[in-house]
Amino acid sequence: MTAPPNAELKVVKDATCTFCGCTCDDIDLTVDGHRIVQAERACVLGKAWFLNHEVEDRPSCLIAGQPASVADGVERASQILANAKYPLVYGLSDTTIESQRVAVGIADWIGANVDTTTSVCHGPTGMAFQGVGEVTCTLGEVRNRGDMIIFWGSNPAESHPRHFTKYSLMPKGMFVPNGRKDRTAVVIDVRKTKSAKAADIFIQIKPRKDFEALWALRALAQNIELDPVEVENETGVPLARWQDLMDRMKKAKFGVIFFGMGITMTRGKHANAEALLALARDMNKYTRFVCKPNRGHGNVTGADNVVTWRTGYSFGVNLGRGYPRFNPGEYTSSDVLARREADAALIIASDPMANFSQPAREHLASIPYIALDPKETPTTRAAAVAFTVACYGINVPGTVYRMDDVPIALRPAFESPHPSDHMILSAIERRVRELKASSLKNPGAHPSLRPA
Ligand code: SF4
């Protein structure tokens, strides 16, 4: 959809970029009608996010690929969801917490399986949080206090380009007045990433040996003697280097471990995340030490928070029995679909048709599902009902959670001709409640309420 010609340039100050979990909220946007022509202070990824944004020139609603009114789409979607026996609600990491909240409400009304994209990135971290807990802090504390910054299995130089400059390495803070000079930066990874070039110390460990390396450090933290040959054989790194790192960690005033999918999506998964969280906890015997996952999607942290407020767990939750059950592997969407269990789905701001396994995609294509997305994707193309919605942060206001769980307000640049997903989801929730209420009055009308 093209902008009205020669629309007056508008400047939106302190807009929030939702491309990655840093959710930088200091971006000044210059807006020409329906186009953002400048995004001051945004990194290369943020610039691409803002400057390439185009309002989709297609109907706000398609039913079975045919243009339809939004009201008809809401009715069809509600009928599909209210009549399903094992519905699935999935996605959520690229929308506001206000919309996430309504989506989890729908899941509750229909007894659905609710899951977010966390299940395919930091799901193991979510499991480790349940088992170990998290010694945590805000990115503001890292900026003002952090003097020993470790990145483990994370490459922010490419995935979160302003992480170093805005929060973790370069800024001058209250207790680190000389910025970078006051910090020791360590990168631990299985390969020499772009981030490794920014580090004072780079430790290259053997692939799939994060667990062993973390436990070696945990042992050193407890002053337990280790066999140098065994440590080097297992981790690929001499014991003396681990000892040197541990000595520095103990001497730090405020240490931080940022970790990424190099920890969670390799051998060991949640056991790695648990070991890392436990290491941060161990270090507090000597000094202040915290850890934070570097989260990818703009509001995946919000999705974790909202699903946790509502159910007690952050992802992979089944509400089919009227109370939450958490079991990753059983209730995570790709597994539910691959086992051909779900008979309907509501997909919000996510594209499982592009990234789930073949069996999961095949089953999703065979069931009626509803997709909400600002853009056309493989998932919206195969949906029974597809809604084109306004884009969060660019077209609609709301709240997102930065990767450190700090809520950030969105300041949109211009209005979209498409409705927000919040509006659509709220309408579906109202209608689903009506349909469920009428099923209760007339149990024979709903398969799950018929007497056995
Ligand atoms: S670091 Fe992330 S949130 Fe900040 S401008 Fe770049 S892409 Fe956007």
Short mmCIF file of C-alpha atoms and ligand atoms in Angstrom, two decimals:
data_model
loop_
_atom_site.label_atom_id
_atom_site.label_comp_id
_atom_site.label_asym_id
_atom_site.label_seq_id
_atom_site.Cartn_x
_atom_site.Cartn_y
_atom_site.Cartn_z
CA MET A 1 0.00 0.00 0.00
CA THR A 2 1.62 3.29 -1.01
CA ALA A 3 1.80 6.35 1.19
CA PRO A 4 -0.24 9.45 0.42
CA PRO A 5 2.06 11.51 -1.85
CA ASN A 6 4.01 14.30 -0.29
CA ALA A 7 2.69 13.57 3.18
CA GLU A 8 4.37 15.86 5.69
CA LEU A 9 7.41 14.34 7.34
CA LYS A 10 6.75 13.40 10.92
CA VAL A 11 9.36 12.63 13.59
CA VAL A 12 8.60 10.03 16.24
CA LYS A 13 11.06 10.38 19.11
CA ASP A 14 12.18 7.43 21.25
CA ALA A 15 10.41 4.79 19.21
CA THR A 16 11.13 1.17 20.17
CA CYS A 17 12.75 -1.29 17.82
CA THR A 18 11.27 -4.76 18.28
CA PHE A 19 13.57 -6.63 15.95
CA CYS A 20 15.61 -8.21 18.72
CA GLY A 21 15.41 -8.67 22.49
CA CYS A 22 17.43 -5.48 23.18
CA THR A 23 14.22 -3.55 22.27
CA CYS A 24 16.16 -0.30 21.95
CA ASP A 25 13.75 2.49 22.89
CA ASP A 26 15.82 5.46 21.81
CA ILE A 27 15.20 5.37 18.06
CA ASP A 28 14.11 8.58 16.33
CA LEU A 29 11.99 7.77 13.29
CA THR A 30 11.33 10.08 10.37
CA VAL A 31 8.05 9.12 8.76
CA ASP A 32 6.79 10.04 5.30
CA GLY A 33 3.15 8.92 5.15
CA HIS A 34 3.20 5.13 5.26
CA ARG A 35 6.98 4.84 5.04
CA ILE A 36 9.74 5.23 7.58
CA VAL A 37 12.57 6.99 5.81
CA GLN A 38 15.06 7.33 8.65
CA ALA A 39 15.72 5.42 11.86
CA GLU A 40 18.30 7.31 13.85
CA ARG A 41 20.46 5.26 16.25
CA ALA A 42 19.07 1.93 14.99
CA CYS A 43 21.69 -0.71 14.13
CA VAL A 44 21.86 -2.35 10.72
CA LEU A 45 19.18 -4.91 11.69
CA GLY A 46 16.95 -2.24 13.24
CA LYS A 47 17.28 -0.04 10.16
CA ALA A 48 16.23 -2.94 7.94
CA TRP A 49 13.27 -3.62 10.27
CA PHE A 50 12.00 -0.04 10.11
CA LEU A 51 12.99 1.10 6.62
CA ASN A 52 11.81 -2.05 4.82
CA HIS A 53 8.44 -2.07 6.53
CA GLU A 54 5.59 -1.90 4.04
CA VAL A 55 1.88 -2.06 4.75
CA GLU A 56 0.61 -5.21 3.03
CA ASP A 57 -1.60 -4.44 0.07
CA ARG A 58 -4.01 -7.32 0.60
CA PRO A 59 -7.32 -7.93 2.39
CA SER A 60 -7.34 -7.85 6.18
CA CYS A 61 -9.05 -11.24 6.14
CA LEU A 62 -8.97 -14.30 3.90
CA ILE A 63 -11.14 -17.37 4.48
CA ALA A 64 -9.83 -20.39 2.57
CA GLY A 65 -7.76 -17.96 0.52
CA GLN A 66 -10.75 -15.82 -0.49
CA PRO A 67 -11.25 -12.20 0.65
CA ALA A 68 -13.78 -11.94 3.46
CA SER A 69 -14.90 -9.41 6.02
CA VAL A 70 -13.08 -9.33 9.34
CA ALA A 71 -16.41 -10.08 11.09
CA ASP A 72 -16.86 -13.25 9.00
CA GLY A 73 -13.27 -14.22 9.70
CA VAL A 74 -13.78 -13.79 13.44
CA GLU A 75 -16.93 -15.94 13.29
CA ARG A 76 -15.23 -18.72 11.30
CA ALA A 77 -12.15 -18.65 13.53
CA SER A 78 -14.26 -18.79 16.69
CA GLN A 79 -16.29 -21.74 15.37
CA ILE A 80 -13.11 -23.66 14.52
CA LEU A 81 -11.56 -23.05 17.92
CA ALA A 82 -14.68 -23.57 20.05
CA ASN A 83 -15.47 -26.89 18.33
CA ALA A 84 -11.95 -28.33 18.43
CA LYS A 85 -11.12 -31.22 20.74
CA TYR A 86 -7.38 -30.52 20.99
CA PRO A 87 -6.69 -26.96 19.85
CA LEU A 88 -3.25 -25.40 19.86
CA VAL A 89 -2.32 -21.75 20.45
CA TYR A 90 1.21 -21.01 19.27
CA GLY A 91 3.61 -18.16 18.46
CA LEU A 92 3.19 -14.94 20.44
CA SER A 93 6.78 -13.71 20.55
CA ASP A 94 6.29 -10.90 18.01
CA THR A 95 3.32 -9.08 19.42
CA THR A 96 2.46 -6.98 22.47
CA ILE A 97 1.86 -8.36 25.94
CA GLU A 98 -1.70 -7.02 25.68
CA SER A 99 -2.34 -9.35 22.72
CA GLN A 100 -0.47 -12.24 24.34
CA ARG A 101 -2.72 -11.90 27.36
CA VAL A 102 -5.88 -12.19 25.25
CA ALA A 103 -4.44 -15.16 23.32
CA VAL A 104 -3.75 -17.05 26.55
CA GLY A 105 -7.31 -16.17 27.63
CA ILE A 106 -8.65 -17.82 24.46
CA ALA A 107 -6.47 -20.87 25.16
CA ASP A 108 -7.98 -21.08 28.62
CA TRP A 109 -11.57 -20.85 27.33
CA ILE A 110 -11.08 -23.59 24.76
CA GLY A 111 -8.83 -25.85 26.86
CA ALA A 112 -5.95 -25.51 24.42
CA ASN A 113 -2.31 -26.36 24.40
CA VAL A 114 -0.51 -23.01 24.65
CA ASP A 115 3.07 -22.66 23.52
CA THR A 116 5.43 -19.93 22.30
CA THR A 117 8.52 -19.78 20.11
CA THR A 118 10.52 -20.17 23.32
CA SER A 119 10.01 -23.90 22.83
CA VAL A 120 12.34 -23.78 19.81
CA CYS A 121 15.00 -21.43 21.26
CA HIS A 122 15.33 -20.89 25.02
CA GLY A 123 12.86 -23.58 26.11
CA PRO A 124 15.67 -25.43 27.92
CA THR A 125 16.39 -22.17 29.80
CA GLY A 126 12.72 -22.01 30.83
CA MET A 127 13.04 -25.57 32.17
CA ALA A 128 16.26 -24.69 34.00
CA PHE A 129 14.58 -21.66 35.61
CA GLN A 130 12.00 -24.02 37.05
CA GLY A 131 14.70 -26.27 38.49
CA VAL A 132 17.49 -23.88 39.57
CA GLY A 133 16.13 -20.32 39.48
CA GLU A 134 17.96 -17.31 38.10
CA VAL A 135 20.34 -14.86 39.76
CA THR A 136 19.41 -11.88 37.66
CA CYS A 137 19.60 -8.12 37.18
CA THR A 138 18.57 -5.51 34.63
CA LEU A 139 20.67 -4.41 31.67
CA GLY A 140 20.86 -1.02 33.43
CA GLU A 141 22.75 -2.68 36.28
CA VAL A 142 25.08 -4.36 33.80
CA ARG A 143 25.73 -0.99 32.20
CA ASN A 144 26.43 0.72 35.53
CA ARG A 145 28.21 -2.04 37.44
CA GLY A 146 29.33 -4.93 35.22
CA ASP A 147 33.14 -5.29 35.22
CA MET A 148 33.41 -8.94 34.11
CA ILE A 149 31.21 -9.77 31.15
CA ILE A 150 31.12 -13.32 29.81
CA PHE A 151 29.27 -14.34 26.66
CA TRP A 152 28.75 -18.09 26.43
CA GLY A 153 27.34 -19.61 23.23
CA SER A 154 26.09 -16.19 22.21
CA ASN A 155 27.18 -13.89 19.41
CA PRO A 156 25.63 -10.49 20.06
CA ALA A 157 27.94 -8.73 17.58
CA GLU A 158 25.74 -10.28 14.90
CA SER A 159 22.46 -11.11 16.64
CA HIS A 160 22.06 -8.04 18.93
CA PRO A 161 24.32 -5.40 17.37
CA ARG A 162 23.77 -2.67 20.02
CA HIS A 163 24.23 -5.00 22.99
CA PHE A 164 27.93 -4.10 23.40
CA THR A 165 27.52 -0.37 22.89
CA LYS A 166 24.28 0.21 24.76
CA TYR A 167 24.49 -2.20 27.68
CA SER A 168 27.35 -4.58 28.18
CA LEU A 169 30.84 -3.54 27.02
CA MET A 170 31.29 0.06 25.95
CA PRO A 171 29.07 2.32 28.09
CA LYS A 172 30.54 4.34 30.91
CA GLY A 173 28.56 3.53 34.03
CA MET A 174 28.30 4.73 37.60
CA PHE A 175 30.80 2.13 38.90
CA VAL A 176 32.66 1.59 35.63
CA PRO A 177 33.45 5.23 34.73
CA ASN A 178 35.96 4.32 32.04
CA GLY A 179 33.55 2.08 30.14
CA ARG A 180 35.33 -0.61 28.13
CA LYS A 181 38.64 -0.06 29.97
CA ASP A 182 37.00 -1.01 33.27
CA ARG A 183 35.63 -4.29 31.93
CA THR A 184 37.04 -7.71 31.16
CA ALA A 185 35.18 -9.26 28.25
CA VAL A 186 35.24 -13.04 27.79
CA VAL A 187 33.73 -15.05 24.94
CA ILE A 188 33.33 -18.81 25.29
CA ASP A 189 32.17 -20.59 22.18
CA VAL A 190 32.84 -23.53 19.91
CA ARG A 191 34.00 -21.25 17.09
CA LYS A 192 35.63 -17.86 16.71
CA THR A 193 32.62 -15.62 16.17
CA LYS A 194 32.55 -11.92 15.37
CA SER A 195 31.94 -11.31 19.09
CA ALA A 196 35.18 -13.12 19.93
CA LYS A 197 37.09 -10.30 18.23
CA ALA A 198 35.67 -7.84 20.77
CA ALA A 199 36.77 -9.95 23.76
CA ASP A 200 39.88 -9.73 25.96
CA ILE A 201 39.77 -13.48 26.44
CA PHE A 202 38.41 -16.00 23.93
CA ILE A 203 38.06 -19.60 25.03
CA GLN A 204 37.26 -22.06 22.27
CA ILE A 205 35.78 -25.23 23.71
CA LYS A 206 35.14 -28.54 22.00
CA PRO A 207 31.73 -28.71 20.28
CA ARG A 208 29.00 -30.29 22.45
CA LYS A 209 31.15 -30.01 25.59
CA ASP A 210 29.52 -27.00 27.24
CA PHE A 211 28.18 -29.12 30.09
CA GLU A 212 31.63 -30.52 30.90
CA ALA A 213 33.20 -27.04 30.74
CA LEU A 214 30.54 -25.56 33.00
CA TRP A 215 30.99 -28.33 35.54
CA ALA A 216 34.76 -27.88 35.46
CA LEU A 217 34.21 -24.21 36.35
CA ARG A 218 31.72 -25.16 39.05
CA ALA A 219 34.30 -27.49 40.56
CA LEU A 220 36.96 -24.75 40.46
CA ALA A 221 34.52 -22.37 42.11
CA GLN A 222 34.37 -24.87 45.02
CA ASN A 223 38.20 -25.23 45.03
CA ILE A 224 37.90 -28.90 44.05
CA GLU A 225 41.04 -30.39 42.54
CA LEU A 226 40.67 -31.58 38.96
CA ASP A 227 42.75 -33.82 36.73
CA PRO A 228 44.38 -31.53 34.11
CA VAL A 229 44.53 -34.27 31.46
CA GLU A 230 40.90 -35.18 31.83
CA VAL A 231 39.76 -31.53 31.78
CA GLU A 232 41.69 -30.80 28.61
CA ASN A 233 40.51 -34.00 26.94
CA GLU A 234 36.89 -33.25 27.77
CA THR A 235 36.73 -29.50 27.11
CA GLY A 236 39.58 -28.95 24.65
CA VAL A 237 40.97 -26.24 26.97
CA PRO A 238 43.89 -26.60 29.45
CA LEU A 239 42.91 -26.59 33.12
CA ALA A 240 45.25 -23.61 33.70
CA ARG A 241 43.05 -21.46 31.43
CA TRP A 242 39.90 -22.42 33.31
CA GLN A 243 41.69 -21.71 36.60
CA ASP A 244 42.79 -18.30 35.32
CA LEU A 245 39.20 -17.53 34.30
CA MET A 246 37.85 -18.64 37.68
CA ASP A 247 40.42 -16.49 39.51
CA ARG A 248 39.31 -13.47 37.49
CA MET A 249 35.64 -14.28 38.08
CA LYS A 250 36.21 -14.44 41.83
CA LYS A 251 38.01 -11.09 41.78
CA ALA A 252 35.30 -9.33 39.77
CA LYS A 253 33.04 -6.84 41.55
CA PHE A 254 30.00 -7.52 39.38
CA GLY A 255 30.12 -10.42 36.95
CA VAL A 256 27.60 -11.23 34.26
CA ILE A 257 27.18 -14.31 32.06
CA PHE A 258 25.09 -13.73 28.95
CA PHE A 259 24.23 -16.95 27.19
CA GLY A 260 22.58 -17.91 23.95
CA MET A 261 21.36 -20.82 21.90
CA GLY A 262 24.91 -22.17 21.79
CA ILE A 263 24.04 -23.40 25.30
CA THR A 264 20.39 -24.35 24.87
CA MET A 265 20.35 -25.93 21.42
CA THR A 266 23.39 -28.16 21.73
CA ARG A 267 23.96 -31.50 23.48
CA GLY A 268 22.85 -31.18 27.08
CA LYS A 269 20.22 -28.47 26.42
CA HIS A 270 18.45 -27.83 29.75
CA ALA A 271 21.25 -29.57 31.68
CA ASN A 272 23.66 -26.98 30.20
CA ALA A 273 21.34 -24.12 31.14
CA GLU A 274 20.96 -25.54 34.66
CA ALA A 275 24.75 -25.82 35.03
CA LEU A 276 25.19 -22.21 33.90
CA LEU A 277 22.50 -20.88 36.24
CA ALA A 278 24.03 -22.90 39.08
CA LEU A 279 27.51 -21.52 38.28
CA ALA A 280 26.19 -17.94 38.54
CA ARG A 281 24.60 -18.90 41.86
CA ASP A 282 27.85 -20.53 43.10
CA MET A 283 29.85 -17.39 42.32
CA ASN A 284 27.77 -15.36 44.75
CA LYS A 285 29.74 -17.01 47.54
CA TYR A 286 32.62 -14.76 46.43
CA THR A 287 31.18 -11.76 44.65
CA ARG A 288 28.06 -10.51 42.87
CA PHE A 289 27.42 -12.59 39.76
CA VAL A 290 24.33 -12.78 37.55
CA CYS A 291 23.31 -14.47 34.30
CA LYS A 292 20.90 -13.56 31.52
CA PRO A 293 19.80 -15.34 28.35
CA ASN A 294 20.24 -13.15 25.27
CA ARG A 295 16.75 -13.40 23.79
CA GLY A 296 16.06 -13.09 20.07
CA HIS A 297 12.53 -12.03 19.14
CA GLY A 298 11.33 -8.55 20.15
CA ASN A 299 8.83 -9.69 22.75
CA VAL A 300 9.63 -13.35 23.41
CA THR A 301 10.43 -12.30 26.98
CA GLY A 302 6.93 -10.80 27.23
CA ALA A 303 5.46 -14.07 25.95
CA ASP A 304 7.32 -15.98 28.68
CA ASN A 305 6.09 -13.54 31.29
CA VAL A 306 2.45 -13.49 30.17
CA VAL A 307 2.16 -17.28 29.82
CA THR A 308 3.77 -17.59 33.27
CA TRP A 309 1.38 -15.04 34.86
CA ARG A 310 -1.55 -16.93 33.45
CA THR A 311 -0.48 -20.55 33.87
CA GLY A 312 2.59 -20.73 36.14
CA TYR A 313 4.82 -21.97 33.30
CA SER A 314 6.44 -20.12 30.44
CA PHE A 315 5.76 -22.39 27.42
CA GLY A 316 4.53 -25.86 26.49
CA VAL A 317 1.43 -25.72 28.74
CA ASN A 318 -1.68 -27.83 28.31
CA LEU A 319 -4.98 -26.43 29.61
CA GLY A 320 -7.13 -29.31 28.33
CA ARG A 321 -8.10 -30.49 31.81
CA GLY A 322 -9.01 -26.99 33.03
CA TYR A 323 -5.73 -26.57 34.90
CA PRO A 324 -2.20 -26.10 33.58
CA ARG A 325 0.14 -29.00 32.92
CA PHE A 326 3.74 -28.28 31.85
CA ASN A 327 5.63 -30.89 29.94
CA PRO A 328 8.10 -29.88 27.23
CA GLY A 329 8.34 -32.63 24.63
CA GLU A 330 4.70 -33.53 25.20
CA TYR A 331 3.02 -30.11 25.07
CA THR A 332 5.46 -28.24 22.86
CA SER A 333 3.83 -27.37 19.55
CA SER A 334 6.21 -29.05 17.16
CA ASP A 335 5.79 -32.32 19.11
CA VAL A 336 1.98 -32.01 19.41
CA LEU A 337 1.77 -31.48 15.65
CA ALA A 338 4.33 -34.12 14.69
CA ARG A 339 2.32 -36.69 16.69
CA ARG A 340 -0.80 -35.56 14.77
CA GLU A 341 -2.67 -34.71 17.97
CA ALA A 342 -3.97 -31.16 17.48
CA ASP A 343 -7.17 -30.79 15.45
CA ALA A 344 -7.13 -26.96 15.15
CA ALA A 345 -4.68 -24.16 15.82
CA LEU A 346 -4.38 -20.43 16.39
CA ILE A 347 -1.00 -19.13 15.22
CA ILE A 348 -0.05 -15.59 16.21
CA ALA A 349 2.91 -13.73 14.73
CA SER A 350 4.89 -16.82 13.92
CA ASP A 351 5.71 -18.95 10.91
CA PRO A 352 5.78 -22.64 11.89
CA MET A 353 5.16 -23.66 8.26
CA ALA A 354 8.64 -22.29 7.50
CA ASN A 355 10.57 -23.76 10.41
CA PHE A 356 8.86 -26.78 12.01
CA SER A 357 9.78 -30.36 11.14
CA GLN A 358 8.26 -31.95 8.05
CA PRO A 359 5.78 -34.17 10.02
CA ALA A 360 4.66 -31.15 12.10
CA ARG A 361 4.17 -29.01 8.97
CA GLU A 362 2.27 -31.78 7.19
CA HIS A 363 -0.13 -32.16 10.09
CA LEU A 364 -0.61 -28.39 10.49
CA ALA A 365 -1.49 -28.19 6.79
CA SER A 366 -4.12 -30.92 7.27
CA ILE A 367 -6.08 -29.21 10.09
CA PRO A 368 -8.07 -25.96 10.10
CA TYR A 369 -6.03 -23.17 11.64
CA ILE A 370 -6.14 -19.41 12.04
CA ALA A 371 -3.08 -17.24 11.41
CA LEU A 372 -2.51 -13.60 12.36
CA ASP A 373 0.52 -11.86 10.91
CA PRO A 374 1.42 -8.44 9.49
CA LYS A 375 3.00 -10.18 6.48
CA GLU A 376 2.12 -12.96 4.11
CA THR A 377 4.06 -16.09 5.11
CA PRO A 378 3.94 -19.81 4.30
CA THR A 379 1.79 -20.14 7.46
CA THR A 380 -0.75 -17.48 6.47
CA ARG A 381 -0.94 -18.91 2.94
CA ALA A 382 -2.18 -22.32 4.13
CA ALA A 383 -4.49 -21.00 6.88
CA ALA A 384 -8.25 -21.63 6.96
CA VAL A 385 -8.59 -18.04 8.18
CA ALA A 386 -5.73 -15.58 7.70
CA PHE A 387 -5.79 -12.08 9.17
CA THR A 388 -3.38 -9.41 7.99
CA VAL A 389 -2.78 -7.28 11.05
CA ALA A 390 -1.06 -4.01 11.90
CA CYS A 391 2.56 -4.35 13.00
CA TYR A 392 3.41 -3.94 16.68
CA GLY A 393 5.67 -1.02 17.43
CA ILE A 394 5.38 0.40 13.93
CA ASN A 395 1.57 0.71 13.67
CA VAL A 396 0.16 -0.10 17.07
CA PRO A 397 1.10 0.87 20.62
CA GLY A 398 1.39 -1.50 23.54
CA THR A 399 4.04 -2.96 25.81
CA VAL A 400 6.93 -5.33 25.23
CA TYR A 401 9.42 -6.84 27.67
CA ARG A 402 13.09 -6.30 27.05
CA MET A 403 15.28 -9.39 27.45
CA ASP A 404 15.88 -8.42 31.10
CA ASP A 405 12.11 -8.45 31.85
CA VAL A 406 11.84 -4.64 31.90
CA PRO A 407 8.58 -3.47 30.27
CA ILE A 408 9.04 -0.97 27.44
CA ALA A 409 6.30 1.15 25.82
CA LEU A 410 5.88 1.20 22.04
CA ARG A 411 5.49 4.49 20.16
CA PRO A 412 4.07 3.71 16.72
CA ALA A 413 5.10 5.58 13.59
CA PHE A 414 1.88 5.56 11.58
CA GLU A 415 -1.54 3.91 11.45
CA SER A 416 -2.15 0.82 9.39
CA PRO A 417 -5.33 0.21 7.40
CA HIS A 418 -5.34 -3.28 8.94
CA PRO A 419 -6.74 -4.02 12.40
CA SER A 420 -4.44 -4.85 15.28
CA ASP A 421 -4.11 -8.46 16.39
CA HIS A 422 -5.35 -7.30 19.79
CA MET A 423 -8.63 -6.23 18.21
CA ILE A 424 -9.05 -9.53 16.32
CA LEU A 425 -8.08 -11.68 19.29
CA SER A 426 -10.41 -9.76 21.62
CA ALA A 427 -13.30 -10.32 19.16
CA ILE A 428 -12.46 -14.04 18.90
CA GLU A 429 -12.27 -14.33 22.69
CA ARG A 430 -15.73 -12.71 23.08
CA ARG A 431 -17.27 -15.00 20.46
CA VAL A 432 -15.58 -18.15 21.79
CA ARG A 433 -16.98 -17.39 25.24
CA GLU A 434 -20.48 -17.05 23.77
CA LEU A 435 -20.13 -20.34 21.90
CA LYS A 436 -18.79 -22.11 24.98
CA ALA A 437 -21.61 -20.68 27.11
CA SER A 438 -24.24 -21.91 24.65
CA SER A 439 -22.56 -25.37 24.58
CA LEU A 440 -22.90 -25.54 28.37
CA LYS A 441 -26.62 -24.74 28.11
CA ASN A 442 -26.97 -27.31 25.36
CA PRO A 443 -24.29 -29.98 26.01
CA GLY A 444 -25.31 -32.06 22.98
CA ALA A 445 -24.20 -29.21 20.70
CA HIS A 446 -20.54 -29.62 21.64
CA PRO A 447 -18.76 -32.94 21.19
CA SER A 448 -16.62 -32.59 24.33
CA LEU A 449 -19.67 -31.92 26.53
CA ARG A 450 -21.82 -34.84 25.39
CA PRO A 451 -22.43 -37.44 28.13
CA ALA A 452 -20.11 -40.44 27.80
S1 SF4 B 1 20.06 -3.94 18.74
FE1 SF4 B 1 18.14 -5.00 18.30
S2 SF4 B 1 16.52 -3.70 19.17
FE2 SF4 B 1 18.42 -2.44 19.06
S3 SF4 B 1 18.23 -1.38 17.09
FE3 SF4 B 1 19.40 -3.27 16.71
S4 SF4 B 1 17.86 -4.80 16.09
FE4 SF4 B 1 16.77 -3.08 17.04
#
